[in-house]
mmCIF file of C-alpha atoms in Angstrom:
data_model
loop_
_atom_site.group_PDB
_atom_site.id
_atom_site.type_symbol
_atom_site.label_atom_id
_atom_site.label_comp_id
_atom_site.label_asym_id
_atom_site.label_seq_id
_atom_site.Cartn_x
_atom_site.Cartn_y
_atom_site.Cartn_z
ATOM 1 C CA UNK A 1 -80.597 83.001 57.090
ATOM 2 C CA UNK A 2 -78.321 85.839 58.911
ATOM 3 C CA UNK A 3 -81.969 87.926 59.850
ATOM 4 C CA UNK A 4 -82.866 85.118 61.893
ATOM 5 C CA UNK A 5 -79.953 84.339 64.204
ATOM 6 C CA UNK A 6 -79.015 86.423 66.650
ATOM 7 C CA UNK A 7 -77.429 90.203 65.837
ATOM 8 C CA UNK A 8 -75.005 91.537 67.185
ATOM 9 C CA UNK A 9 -74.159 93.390 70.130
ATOM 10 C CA UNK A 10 -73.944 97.080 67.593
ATOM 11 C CA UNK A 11 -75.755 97.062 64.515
ATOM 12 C CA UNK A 12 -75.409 99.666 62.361
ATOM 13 C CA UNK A 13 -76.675 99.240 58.692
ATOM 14 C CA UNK A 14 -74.816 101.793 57.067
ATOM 15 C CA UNK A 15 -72.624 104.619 57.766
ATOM 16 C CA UNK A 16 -69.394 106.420 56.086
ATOM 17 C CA UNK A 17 -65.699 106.655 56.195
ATOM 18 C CA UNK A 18 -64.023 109.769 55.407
ATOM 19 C CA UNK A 19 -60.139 109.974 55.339
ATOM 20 C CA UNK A 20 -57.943 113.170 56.496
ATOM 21 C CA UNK A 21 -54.326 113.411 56.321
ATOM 22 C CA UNK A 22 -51.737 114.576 58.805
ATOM 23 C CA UNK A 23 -48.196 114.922 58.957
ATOM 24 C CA UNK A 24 -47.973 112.541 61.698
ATOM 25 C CA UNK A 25 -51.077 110.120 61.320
ATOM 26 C CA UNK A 26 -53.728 109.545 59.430
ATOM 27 C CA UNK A 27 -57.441 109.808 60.531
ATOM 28 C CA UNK A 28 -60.601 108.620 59.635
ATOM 29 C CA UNK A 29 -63.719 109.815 60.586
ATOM 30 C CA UNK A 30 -67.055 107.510 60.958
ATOM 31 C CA UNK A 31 -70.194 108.961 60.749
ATOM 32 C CA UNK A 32 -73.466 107.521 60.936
ATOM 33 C CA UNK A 33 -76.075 107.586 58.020
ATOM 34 C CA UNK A 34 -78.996 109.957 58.585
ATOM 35 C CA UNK A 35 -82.461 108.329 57.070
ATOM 36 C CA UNK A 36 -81.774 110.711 54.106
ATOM 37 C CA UNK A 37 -78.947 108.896 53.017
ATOM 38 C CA UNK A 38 -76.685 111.924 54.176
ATOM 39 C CA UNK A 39 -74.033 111.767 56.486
ATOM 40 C CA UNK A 40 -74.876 111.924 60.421
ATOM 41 C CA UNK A 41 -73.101 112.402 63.553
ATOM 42 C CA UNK A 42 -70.141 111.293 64.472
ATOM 43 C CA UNK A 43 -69.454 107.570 65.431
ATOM 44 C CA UNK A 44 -65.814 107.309 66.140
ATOM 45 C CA UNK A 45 -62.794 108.903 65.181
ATOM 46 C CA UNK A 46 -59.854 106.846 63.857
ATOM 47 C CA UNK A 47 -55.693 107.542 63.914
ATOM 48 C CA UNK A 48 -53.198 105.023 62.071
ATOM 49 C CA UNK A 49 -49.925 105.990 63.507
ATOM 50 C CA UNK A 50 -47.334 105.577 60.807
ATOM 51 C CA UNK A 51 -44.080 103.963 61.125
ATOM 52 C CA UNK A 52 -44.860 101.100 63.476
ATOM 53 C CA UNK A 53 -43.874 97.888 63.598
ATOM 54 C CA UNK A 54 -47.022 96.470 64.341
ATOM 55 C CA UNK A 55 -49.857 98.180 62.794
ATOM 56 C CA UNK A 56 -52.661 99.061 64.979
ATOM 57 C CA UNK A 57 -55.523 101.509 64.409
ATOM 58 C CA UNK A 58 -56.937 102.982 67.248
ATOM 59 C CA UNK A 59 -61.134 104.108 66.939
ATOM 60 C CA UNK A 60 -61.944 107.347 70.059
ATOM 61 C CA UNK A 61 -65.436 108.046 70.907
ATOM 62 C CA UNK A 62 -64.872 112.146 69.597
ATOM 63 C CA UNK A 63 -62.322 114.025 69.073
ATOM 64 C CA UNK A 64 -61.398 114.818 72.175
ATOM 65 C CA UNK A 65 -59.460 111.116 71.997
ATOM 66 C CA UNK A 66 -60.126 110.648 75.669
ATOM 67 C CA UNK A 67 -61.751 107.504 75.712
ATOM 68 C CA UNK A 68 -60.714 104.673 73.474
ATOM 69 C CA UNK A 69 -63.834 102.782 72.090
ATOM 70 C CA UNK A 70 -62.583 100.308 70.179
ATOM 71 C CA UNK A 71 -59.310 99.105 67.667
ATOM 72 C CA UNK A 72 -57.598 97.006 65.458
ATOM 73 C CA UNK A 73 -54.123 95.229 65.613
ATOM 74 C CA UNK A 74 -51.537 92.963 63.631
ATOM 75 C CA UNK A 75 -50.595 90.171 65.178
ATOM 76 C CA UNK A 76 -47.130 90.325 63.408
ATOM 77 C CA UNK A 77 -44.422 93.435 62.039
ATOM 78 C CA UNK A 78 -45.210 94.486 59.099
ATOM 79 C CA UNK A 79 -46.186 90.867 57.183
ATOM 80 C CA UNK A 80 -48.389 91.404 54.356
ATOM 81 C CA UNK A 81 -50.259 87.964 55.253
ATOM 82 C CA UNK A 82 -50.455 89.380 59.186
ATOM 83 C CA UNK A 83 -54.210 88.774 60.966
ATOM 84 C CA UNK A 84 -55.409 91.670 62.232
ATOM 85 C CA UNK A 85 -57.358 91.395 65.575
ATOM 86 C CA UNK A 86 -60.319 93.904 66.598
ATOM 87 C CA UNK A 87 -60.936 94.423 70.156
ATOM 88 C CA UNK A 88 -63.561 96.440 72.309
ATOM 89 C CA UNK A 89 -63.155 99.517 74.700
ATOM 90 C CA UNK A 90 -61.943 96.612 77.794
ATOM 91 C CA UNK A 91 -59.720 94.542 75.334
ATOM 92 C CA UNK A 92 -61.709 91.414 74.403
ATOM 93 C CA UNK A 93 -61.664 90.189 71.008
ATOM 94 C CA UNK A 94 -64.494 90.743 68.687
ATOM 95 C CA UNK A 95 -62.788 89.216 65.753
ATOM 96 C CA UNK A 96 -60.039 89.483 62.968
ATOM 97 C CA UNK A 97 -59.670 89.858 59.484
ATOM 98 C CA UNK A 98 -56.411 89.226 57.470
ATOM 99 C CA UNK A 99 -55.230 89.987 53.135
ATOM 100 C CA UNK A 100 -55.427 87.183 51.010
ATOM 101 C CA UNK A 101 -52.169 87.604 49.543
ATOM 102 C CA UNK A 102 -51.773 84.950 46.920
ATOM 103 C CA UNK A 103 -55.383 85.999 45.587
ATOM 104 C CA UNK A 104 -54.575 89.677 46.297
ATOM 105 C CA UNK A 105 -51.621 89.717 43.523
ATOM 106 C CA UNK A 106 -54.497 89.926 40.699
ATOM 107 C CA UNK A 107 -57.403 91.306 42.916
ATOM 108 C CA UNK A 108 -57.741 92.511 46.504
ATOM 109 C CA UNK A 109 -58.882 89.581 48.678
ATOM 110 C CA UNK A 110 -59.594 89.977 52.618
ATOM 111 C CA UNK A 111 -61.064 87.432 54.874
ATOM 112 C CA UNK A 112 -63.204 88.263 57.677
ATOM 113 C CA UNK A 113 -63.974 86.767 60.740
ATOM 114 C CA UNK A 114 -66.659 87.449 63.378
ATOM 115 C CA UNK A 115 -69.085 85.396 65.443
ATOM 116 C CA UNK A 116 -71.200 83.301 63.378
ATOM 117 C CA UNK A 117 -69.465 84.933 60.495
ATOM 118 C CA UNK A 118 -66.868 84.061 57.921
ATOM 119 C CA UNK A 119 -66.830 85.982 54.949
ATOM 120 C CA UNK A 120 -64.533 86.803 52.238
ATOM 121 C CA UNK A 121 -63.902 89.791 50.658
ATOM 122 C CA UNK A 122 -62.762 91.206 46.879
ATOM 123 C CA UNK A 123 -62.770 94.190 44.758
ATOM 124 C CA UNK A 124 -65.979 94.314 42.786
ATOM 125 C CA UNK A 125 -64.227 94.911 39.320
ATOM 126 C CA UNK A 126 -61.673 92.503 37.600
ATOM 127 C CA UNK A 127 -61.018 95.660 35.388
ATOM 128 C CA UNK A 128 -59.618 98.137 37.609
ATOM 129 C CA UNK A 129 -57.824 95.877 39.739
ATOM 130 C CA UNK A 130 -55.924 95.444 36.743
ATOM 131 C CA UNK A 131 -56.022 98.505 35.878
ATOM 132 C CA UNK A 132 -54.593 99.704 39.276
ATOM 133 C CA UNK A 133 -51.790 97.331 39.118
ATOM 134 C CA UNK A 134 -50.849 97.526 35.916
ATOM 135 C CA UNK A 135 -50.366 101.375 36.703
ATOM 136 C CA UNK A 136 -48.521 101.301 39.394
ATOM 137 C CA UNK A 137 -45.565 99.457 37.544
ATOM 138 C CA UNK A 138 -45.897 101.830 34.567
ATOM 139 C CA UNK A 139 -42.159 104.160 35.272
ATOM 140 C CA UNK A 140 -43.027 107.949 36.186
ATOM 141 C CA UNK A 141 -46.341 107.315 35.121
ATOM 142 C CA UNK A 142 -47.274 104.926 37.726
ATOM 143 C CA UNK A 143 -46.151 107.384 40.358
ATOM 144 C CA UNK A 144 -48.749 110.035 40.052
ATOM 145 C CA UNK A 145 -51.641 109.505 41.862
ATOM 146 C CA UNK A 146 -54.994 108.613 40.114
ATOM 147 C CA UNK A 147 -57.956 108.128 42.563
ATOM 148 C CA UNK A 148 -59.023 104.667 40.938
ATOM 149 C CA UNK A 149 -63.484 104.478 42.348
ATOM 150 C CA UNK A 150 -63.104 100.731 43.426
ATOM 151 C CA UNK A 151 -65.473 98.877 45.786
ATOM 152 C CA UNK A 152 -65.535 95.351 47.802
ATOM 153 C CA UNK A 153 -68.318 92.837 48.288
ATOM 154 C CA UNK A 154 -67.676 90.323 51.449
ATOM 155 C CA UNK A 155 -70.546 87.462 51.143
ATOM 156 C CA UNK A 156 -70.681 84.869 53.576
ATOM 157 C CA UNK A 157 -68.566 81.813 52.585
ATOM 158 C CA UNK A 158 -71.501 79.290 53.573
ATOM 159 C CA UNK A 159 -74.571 80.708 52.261
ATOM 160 C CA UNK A 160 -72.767 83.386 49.679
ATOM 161 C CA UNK A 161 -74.948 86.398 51.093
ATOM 162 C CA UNK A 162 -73.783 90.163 51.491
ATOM 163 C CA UNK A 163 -72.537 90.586 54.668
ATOM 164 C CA UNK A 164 -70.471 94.061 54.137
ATOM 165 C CA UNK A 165 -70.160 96.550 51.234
ATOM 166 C CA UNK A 166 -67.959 99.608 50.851
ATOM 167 C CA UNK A 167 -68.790 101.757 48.385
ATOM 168 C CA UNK A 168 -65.945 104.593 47.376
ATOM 169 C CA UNK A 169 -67.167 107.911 46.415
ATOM 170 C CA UNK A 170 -65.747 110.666 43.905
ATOM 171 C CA UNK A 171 -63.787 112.573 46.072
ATOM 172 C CA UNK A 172 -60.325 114.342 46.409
ATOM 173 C CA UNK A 173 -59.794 112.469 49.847
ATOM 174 C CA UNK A 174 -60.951 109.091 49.971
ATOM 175 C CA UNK A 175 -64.663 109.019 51.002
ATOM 176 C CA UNK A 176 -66.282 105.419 51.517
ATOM 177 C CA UNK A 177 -70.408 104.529 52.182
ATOM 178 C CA UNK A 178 -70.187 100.964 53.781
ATOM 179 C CA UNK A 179 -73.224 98.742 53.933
ATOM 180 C CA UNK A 180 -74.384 96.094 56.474
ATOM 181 C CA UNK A 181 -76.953 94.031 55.454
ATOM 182 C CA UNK A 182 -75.804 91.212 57.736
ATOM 183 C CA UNK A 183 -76.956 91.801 61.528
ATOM 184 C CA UNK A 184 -74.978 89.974 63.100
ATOM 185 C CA UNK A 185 -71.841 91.668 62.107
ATOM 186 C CA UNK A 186 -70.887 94.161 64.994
ATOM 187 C CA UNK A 187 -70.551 97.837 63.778
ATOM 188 C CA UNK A 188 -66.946 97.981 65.402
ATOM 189 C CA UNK A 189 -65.695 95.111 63.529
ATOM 190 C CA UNK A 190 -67.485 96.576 60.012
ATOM 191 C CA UNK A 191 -65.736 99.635 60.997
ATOM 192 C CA UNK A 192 -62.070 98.463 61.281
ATOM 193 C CA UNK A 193 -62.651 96.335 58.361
ATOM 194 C CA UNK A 194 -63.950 99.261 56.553
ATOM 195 C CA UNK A 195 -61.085 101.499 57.563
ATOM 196 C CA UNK A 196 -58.140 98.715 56.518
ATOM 197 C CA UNK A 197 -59.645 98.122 53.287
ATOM 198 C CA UNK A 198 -58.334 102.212 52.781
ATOM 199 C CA UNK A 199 -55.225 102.088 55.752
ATOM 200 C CA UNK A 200 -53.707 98.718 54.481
ATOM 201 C CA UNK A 201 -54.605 98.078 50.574
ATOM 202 C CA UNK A 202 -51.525 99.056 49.387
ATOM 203 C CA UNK A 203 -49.733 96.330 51.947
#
């Protein structure tokens, strides 16, 4: 069972994702859950630079941005199958993640990787995956935005148990409550995870 083997370095049960939008990048904030259920301080603040070749998302401690704490990177330019590698405040891998794509044409598929982990990832409903896509290729139509309320499950491939859920809310900007019941998945790589499944879905 995941409870009984060893956690990891951060655990961090649950906390949220809430997106703001610049002209230049786009930012995510990560906030801890109080024992309320409402949102806490601030864990990390998040910019995806647009335009590059190879995406990376980079995670400060505040918003100062003075000290980097932790990120994510493609290991290729802009591939849709590209494997995304998350690394800590010195550099050293953590673990990756990387879109299904075959499996993502009908429904969003990720795969995760972390120590002692390997999970997979989709979007909780058949229906609005369909939904979305069969929107998007609707002409005019499919071009205004509709803020489609879609979640993911990731389960561990070997025993089939919830490792990470995000959960988005009703919300002009996109606002997402992501669960760890697995321990021994660190909170930075639930939180790059977390933050792709909203930076790179549309990839």
């Amino acid at each position: 069972m995941p409870s009984e083997q060893q956690p990891a370095a951060m655990v961090v049960p649950k906390f949220f994702v809430k997106q703001r939008i610049t002209v230049m990048v786009n930012r995510y904030e990560i906030r801890a859950a109080n024992p309320d259920g409402t949102e806490g301080p601030l864990m990390a603040l998040a910019e995806q630079k647009r335009m590059k070749l190879k995406e990376e998302v980079i995670f400060f401690a505040d918003e100062s941005k003075t000290r980097r704490v932790f990120s994510f990177k493609a290991r290729q330019r802009l591939d849709v199958h590209a494997e995304h590698d998350v690394f800590d405040e010195g550099g050293r891998p953590l673990g990756w993640f990387s879109k299904a794509f075959g499996a993502s044409l009908l429904r969003s598929t990720w795969n995760l990787s972390a120590p002692g982990i390997e999970a997979v990832g989709q979007e909780r409903r058949l229906f609005i995956a369909i939904l979305r896509r069969i929107w998007d290729f609707i002409p005019y139509i499919g071009n205004v935005w509709v803020p489609f309320v879609f979640h993911f499950d990731f389960v561990d491939k070997a025993t089939g148990q919830a490792v990470l859920i995000s959960e988005r809310q009703k919300a002009i900007r996109d606002r997402y409550e992501v669960t760890v019941p697995d321990p021994r998945l660190d909170f930075r790589v639930a939180a790059c995870m977390a933050v792709a499944l909203d930076a790179l879905q549309s990839r």
